[in-house]
GROMACS .gro file of C-alpha atoms in nm:
model
  103
    1MET     CA    1  -1.338 -10.573   2.794
    2LYS     CA    2  -1.605 -10.328   2.840
    3VAL     CA    3  -1.968 -10.414   2.879
    4GLN     CA    4  -2.243 -10.184   2.776
    5ASN     CA    5  -2.577 -10.196   2.912
    6SER     CA    6  -2.842 -10.187   2.643
    7TYR     CA    7  -3.129 -10.042   2.842
    8ASN     CA    8  -3.258  -9.701   2.770
    9THR     CA    9  -3.253  -9.515   3.105
   10ASN     CA   10  -3.355  -9.178   2.963
   11THR     CA   11  -3.723  -9.286   2.878
   12PRO     CA   12  -3.948  -8.962   2.848
   13SER     CA   13  -4.232  -8.936   3.112
   14PHE     CA   14  -4.568  -8.947   2.946
   15GLY     CA   15  -4.847  -8.842   3.173
   16LYS     CA   16  -5.218  -8.741   3.212
   17PHE     CA   17  -5.415  -8.428   3.278
   18ILE     CA   18  -5.797  -8.562   3.357
   19LYS     CA   19  -6.064  -8.342   3.488
   20ILE     CA   20  -6.369  -8.524   3.690
   21SER     CA   21  -6.686  -8.325   3.775
   22GLY     CA   22  -6.929  -8.460   4.036
   23LYS     CA   23  -7.079  -8.385   4.370
   24THR     CA   24  -6.855  -8.277   4.633
   25HIS     CA   25  -6.887  -8.546   4.874
   26SER     CA   26  -6.861  -8.810   4.595
   27ILE     CA   27  -6.538  -8.653   4.458
   28ASN     CA   28  -6.372  -8.631   4.801
   29ALA     CA   29  -6.451  -8.980   4.866
   30PHE     CA   30  -6.282  -9.094   4.520
   31ARG     CA   31  -5.972  -8.872   4.592
   32THR     CA   32  -5.923  -9.017   4.951
   33GLU     CA   33  -5.973  -9.378   4.789
   34LEU     CA   34  -5.743  -9.295   4.509
   35ASN     CA   35  -5.469  -9.162   4.703
   36SER     CA   36  -5.480  -9.454   4.939
   37LYS     CA   37  -5.450  -9.721   4.654
   38SER     CA   38  -5.205  -9.512   4.426
   39ASP     CA   39  -4.948  -9.250   4.443
   40ARG     CA   40  -4.919  -9.215   4.073
   41PHE     CA   41  -5.133  -8.917   4.086
   42MET     CA   42  -5.139  -8.572   4.213
   43THR     CA   43  -5.477  -8.444   4.266
   44LEU     CA   44  -5.627  -8.090   4.304
   45GLY     CA   45  -5.983  -8.041   4.404
   46VAL     CA   46  -6.175  -7.739   4.324
   47LYS     CA   47  -6.513  -7.663   4.467
   48LYS     CA   48  -6.731  -7.477   4.193
   49ASP     CA   49  -7.030  -7.424   4.424
   50LYS     CA   50  -7.203  -7.566   4.724
   51HIS     CA   51  -7.262  -7.905   4.574
   52LYS     CA   52  -7.032  -7.939   4.259
   53SER     CA   53  -6.652  -7.992   4.266
   54ILE     CA   54  -6.375  -8.074   4.009
   55LEU     CA   55  -6.077  -8.288   4.049
   56TYR     CA   56  -5.794  -8.254   3.839
   57LEU     CA   57  -5.531  -8.563   3.819
   58PHE     CA   58  -5.172  -8.492   3.714
   59SER     CA   59  -4.915  -8.748   3.620
   60GLY     CA   60  -4.586  -8.739   3.424
   61LYS     CA   61  -4.507  -8.453   3.204
   62HIS     CA   62  -4.846  -8.271   3.292
   63PHE     CA   63  -4.726  -8.303   3.672
   64ASP     CA   64  -4.382  -8.113   3.572
   65GLU     CA   65  -4.582  -7.874   3.405
   66PHE     CA   66  -4.821  -7.803   3.706
   67ILE     CA   67  -4.508  -7.779   3.926
   68ASP     CA   68  -4.336  -7.512   3.701
   69ILE     CA   69  -4.655  -7.296   3.673
   70SER     CA   70  -4.745  -7.324   4.061
   71SER     CA   71  -4.401  -7.246   4.130
   72ASN     CA   72  -4.412  -6.916   3.920
   73MET     CA   73  -4.753  -6.762   4.027
   74HIS     CA   74  -4.979  -6.718   4.305
   75PHE     CA   75  -5.149  -7.079   4.389
   76GLY     CA   76  -5.474  -6.910   4.422
   77THR     CA   77  -5.498  -6.761   4.084
   78PHE     CA   78  -5.378  -7.095   3.922
   79ARG     CA   79  -5.609  -7.284   4.114
   80ARG     CA   80  -5.920  -7.120   4.010
   81ASN     CA   81  -5.815  -7.110   3.646
   82VAL     CA   82  -5.616  -7.465   3.576
   83GLU     CA   83  -5.744  -7.505   3.247
   84LYS     CA   84  -5.635  -7.175   3.125
   85TYR     CA   85  -5.281  -7.204   3.233
   86MET     CA   86  -5.198  -7.565   3.127
   87LYS     CA   87  -5.076  -7.604   2.791
   88SER     CA   88  -5.322  -7.893   2.682
   89LYS     CA   89  -5.685  -7.927   2.757
   90PRO     CA   90  -5.764  -8.213   3.026
   91GLU     CA   91  -5.937  -8.531   2.933
   92LYS     CA   92  -6.301  -8.525   3.061
   93PHE     CA   93  -6.397  -8.817   3.280
   94SER     CA   94  -6.741  -8.884   3.480
   95LEU     CA   95  -6.696  -8.975   3.810
   96LYS     CA   96  -6.835  -9.344   3.730
   97LYS     CA   97  -6.583  -9.375   3.434
   98ALA     CA   98  -6.305  -9.263   3.646
   99GLU     CA   99  -6.383  -9.523   3.930
  100LYS     CA  100  -6.373  -9.817   3.675
  101LYS     CA  101  -6.062  -9.691   3.533
  102PHE     CA  102  -5.856  -9.602   3.821
  103LEU     CA  103  -6.005  -9.824   4.118
   0.00000   0.00000   0.00000
């Protein structure tokens, strides 16, 4: 008698692509706290000017897309134009909203 497993092991990965804007020191503090609490996200920080930064969060299918794109081009070019090279637009969160949702 053969027993079949009824569970589906090929579940698609659904992910997020999130953009968080804020002051550089606040973004860095949020990033370190997020990385210490959870390993579900890959983070990419981009400094826009002396006091402003953007933090991009990638997970699931967007993380896979990030890996594919960054392996095929110079990382510095990709880092300066993340939204241009990704297929979808990021969800935009304020730092306060991101802290409530992820921490």
